[in-house]
mmCIF file of C-alpha atoms in Angstrom:
data_model
loop_
_atom_site.group_PDB
_atom_site.id
_atom_site.type_symbol
_atom_site.label_atom_id
_atom_site.label_comp_id
_atom_site.label_asym_id
_atom_site.label_seq_id
_atom_site.Cartn_x
_atom_site.Cartn_y
_atom_site.Cartn_z
ATOM 1 C CA MET A 1 -73.660 11.010 5.914
ATOM 2 C CA ALA A 2 -71.953 14.627 4.333
ATOM 3 C CA THR A 3 -71.582 17.867 6.809
ATOM 4 C CA THR A 4 -72.636 20.881 5.237
ATOM 5 C CA GLN A 5 -71.436 23.961 6.581
ATOM 6 C CA PRO A 6 -73.185 27.386 8.155
ATOM 7 C CA SER A 7 -74.751 29.432 5.578
ATOM 8 C CA ALA A 8 -74.340 32.954 5.901
ATOM 9 C CA ALA A 9 -78.402 33.034 6.443
ATOM 10 C CA ASP A 10 -77.978 30.599 9.711
ATOM 11 C CA ASP A 11 -75.095 33.457 10.968
ATOM 12 C CA THR A 12 -77.587 35.900 11.077
ATOM 13 C CA ILE A 13 -80.457 33.372 12.664
ATOM 14 C CA LYS A 14 -77.921 32.410 15.274
ATOM 15 C CA ASP A 15 -76.904 36.096 15.468
ATOM 16 C CA ARG A 16 -79.822 36.824 16.166
ATOM 17 C CA LEU A 17 -81.019 34.560 18.730
ATOM 18 C CA VAL A 18 -78.431 34.638 20.895
ATOM 19 C CA ALA A 19 -79.434 38.541 20.806
ATOM 20 C CA LEU A 20 -82.607 37.208 22.004
ATOM 21 C CA LEU A 21 -80.935 35.380 24.685
ATOM 22 C CA ASP A 22 -79.217 37.802 25.861
ATOM 23 C CA GLU A 23 -82.641 39.825 25.980
ATOM 24 C CA TRP A 24 -84.446 37.293 27.716
ATOM 25 C CA MET A 25 -82.163 37.029 30.514
ATOM 26 C CA ALA A 26 -82.016 40.692 31.034
ATOM 27 C CA ALA A 27 -85.521 40.553 31.172
ATOM 28 C CA ILE A 28 -85.464 37.331 33.348
ATOM 29 C CA VAL A 29 -83.160 39.729 36.405
ATOM 30 C CA SER A 30 -85.752 42.814 35.653
ATOM 31 C CA ASN A 31 -88.311 40.266 37.916
ATOM 32 C CA ASP A 32 -91.128 41.786 35.028
ATOM 33 C CA ALA A 33 -93.361 38.077 34.454
ATOM 34 C CA SER A 34 -94.466 40.011 31.418
ATOM 35 C CA ARG A 35 -91.666 41.405 30.101
ATOM 36 C CA ILE A 36 -90.120 37.525 30.568
ATOM 37 C CA ALA A 37 -93.597 35.751 28.771
ATOM 38 C CA ASP A 38 -92.322 37.816 25.737
ATOM 39 C CA TYR A 39 -89.695 36.012 24.939
ATOM 40 C CA MET A 40 -91.649 32.262 25.965
ATOM 41 C CA THR A 41 -94.510 30.302 23.831
ATOM 42 C CA ASP A 42 -97.462 29.602 25.707
ATOM 43 C CA ASP A 43 -97.161 26.307 26.603
ATOM 44 C CA TRP A 44 -93.086 26.354 27.145
ATOM 45 C CA ILE A 45 -91.756 24.538 29.876
ATOM 46 C CA MET A 46 -88.391 24.201 31.673
ATOM 47 C CA VAL A 47 -86.875 21.053 32.732
ATOM 48 C CA SER A 48 -84.623 20.774 35.694
ATOM 49 C CA GLU A 49 -83.267 18.826 38.201
ATOM 50 C CA ASN A 50 -86.359 19.496 39.967
ATOM 51 C CA GLY A 51 -88.768 18.117 37.308
ATOM 52 C CA ILE A 52 -91.250 20.743 34.521
ATOM 53 C CA THR A 53 -92.104 23.324 35.246
ATOM 54 C CA PRO A 54 -94.669 25.195 32.672
ATOM 55 C CA ALA A 55 -94.938 29.230 32.079
ATOM 56 C CA GLU A 56 -97.698 29.550 34.516
ATOM 57 C CA ARG A 57 -96.227 28.153 37.387
ATOM 58 C CA PHE A 58 -92.638 30.008 36.500
ATOM 59 C CA LEU A 59 -94.515 33.525 35.785
ATOM 60 C CA THR A 60 -96.768 33.217 38.369
ATOM 61 C CA LEU A 61 -93.621 32.696 41.042
ATOM 62 C CA VAL A 62 -92.008 36.133 39.445
ATOM 63 C CA GLN A 63 -95.232 38.227 39.494
ATOM 64 C CA THR A 64 -95.464 37.090 43.301
ATOM 65 C CA GLY A 65 -91.808 37.750 44.455
ATOM 66 C CA ALA A 66 -91.556 34.080 45.721
ATOM 67 C CA LEU A 67 -88.759 33.635 42.362
ATOM 68 C CA SER A 68 -86.322 37.069 41.336
ATOM 69 C CA HIS A 69 -83.339 36.793 39.856
ATOM 70 C CA SER A 70 -80.099 39.322 40.769
ATOM 71 C CA ALA A 71 -77.524 38.231 37.973
ATOM 72 C CA MET A 72 -78.025 35.939 35.192
ATOM 73 C CA ARG A 73 -75.040 35.863 32.136
ATOM 74 C CA ARG A 74 -74.190 33.451 29.351
ATOM 75 C CA THR A 75 -70.479 32.642 29.832
ATOM 76 C CA SER A 76 -70.028 30.952 27.220
ATOM 77 C CA ASP A 77 -70.402 30.998 23.036
ATOM 78 C CA ALA A 78 -73.944 29.213 21.855
ATOM 79 C CA THR A 79 -73.855 25.864 19.748
ATOM 80 C CA PHE A 80 -76.580 26.335 17.558
ATOM 81 C CA GLU A 81 -78.967 23.991 14.998
ATOM 82 C CA TYR A 82 -81.370 24.909 12.846
ATOM 83 C CA ARG A 83 -83.648 23.209 11.117
ATOM 84 C CA GLY A 84 -87.291 24.996 9.438
ATOM 85 C CA ASN A 85 -89.018 27.725 11.560
ATOM 86 C CA VAL A 86 -86.988 25.747 15.187
ATOM 87 C CA ALA A 87 -83.221 26.496 15.842
ATOM 88 C CA VAL A 88 -81.543 24.968 19.263
ATOM 89 C CA LEU A 89 -79.250 26.588 21.574
ATOM 90 C CA THR A 90 -77.009 25.651 24.174
ATOM 91 C CA VAL A 91 -74.736 28.173 26.635
ATOM 92 C CA ARG A 92 -73.578 27.616 30.199
ATOM 93 C CA ALA A 93 -74.544 30.312 32.055
ATOM 94 C CA THR A 94 -74.430 31.897 35.648
ATOM 95 C CA ASN A 95 -77.570 33.369 37.704
ATOM 96 C CA THR A 96 -78.159 34.598 41.330
ATOM 97 C CA ALA A 97 -82.232 33.587 41.982
ATOM 98 C CA HIS A 98 -83.900 33.687 44.957
ATOM 99 C CA PHE A 99 -86.760 31.498 45.571
ATOM 100 C CA GLN A 100 -88.431 31.691 48.683
ATOM 101 C CA GLY A 101 -85.846 34.327 50.448
ATOM 102 C CA LYS A 102 -83.336 31.608 49.904
ATOM 103 C CA ARG A 103 -80.424 32.670 47.698
ATOM 104 C CA PHE A 104 -79.306 30.168 45.385
ATOM 105 C CA ASP A 105 -75.748 30.535 42.760
ATOM 106 C CA ALA A 106 -76.314 28.837 39.803
ATOM 107 C CA ASP A 107 -73.292 27.753 37.113
ATOM 108 C CA GLU A 108 -75.513 25.448 34.292
ATOM 109 C CA TRP A 109 -75.596 24.866 31.036
ATOM 110 C CA THR A 110 -79.219 25.385 29.298
ATOM 111 C CA THR A 111 -80.698 24.560 26.552
ATOM 112 C CA ASP A 112 -83.181 26.226 24.728
ATOM 113 C CA VAL A 113 -85.426 25.716 21.827
ATOM 114 C CA PHE A 114 -86.943 28.378 20.144
ATOM 115 C CA VAL A 115 -89.350 28.467 16.949
ATOM 116 C CA GLU A 116 -90.127 31.009 14.906
ATOM 117 C CA THR A 117 -93.849 32.140 15.708
ATOM 118 C CA GLU A 118 -96.384 36.013 14.006
ATOM 119 C CA GLN A 119 -94.652 37.349 17.203
ATOM 120 C CA GLY A 120 -91.336 36.273 15.566
ATOM 121 C CA TRP A 121 -89.167 33.713 17.793
ATOM 122 C CA ARG A 122 -89.826 32.266 21.337
ATOM 123 C CA CYS A 123 -88.471 29.765 23.532
ATOM 124 C CA SER A 124 -90.642 26.711 24.114
ATOM 125 C CA LEU A 125 -88.373 24.712 26.006
ATOM 126 C CA THR A 126 -85.446 25.243 28.180
ATOM 127 C CA HIS A 127 -83.646 22.444 29.983
ATOM 128 C CA ILE A 128 -80.808 23.125 32.715
ATOM 129 C CA THR A 129 -78.674 21.210 33.517
ATOM 130 C CA ALA A 130 -76.093 22.187 36.721
ATOM 131 C CA VAL A 131 -72.240 21.994 35.848
ATOM 132 C CA SER A 132 -70.524 19.459 37.395
ATOM 133 C CA THR A 133 -68.138 20.596 40.244
ATOM 134 C CA GLY A 134 -66.354 17.091 40.959
#
């Protein structure tokens, strides 16, 4: 199978989506549920070691203050795949979260599936894998 080099258009979309991911991370740290929701599709889900968390649950936890974030940032360049109106970004990121009063510091690989909608690019799925410390 032949491999193709990314086009300039692909690079532009990658740059736009990496910037969007950085904005979304800043929104998460703002702990503003409506601002966070602006980056997600209505049917967004997060898959982690805890199972599947739908958007409604995640946003409710933020809105009630049961979940908050005080830090979140990318620590690697993004790998990027793009097909039509779907793009996949994978990055390594760190974050500090507080869940029901308990602090959690995480170093994770995150894969986000973005879809192009009438409102622009929105994330429809986030998959989180903890970085191995052993």
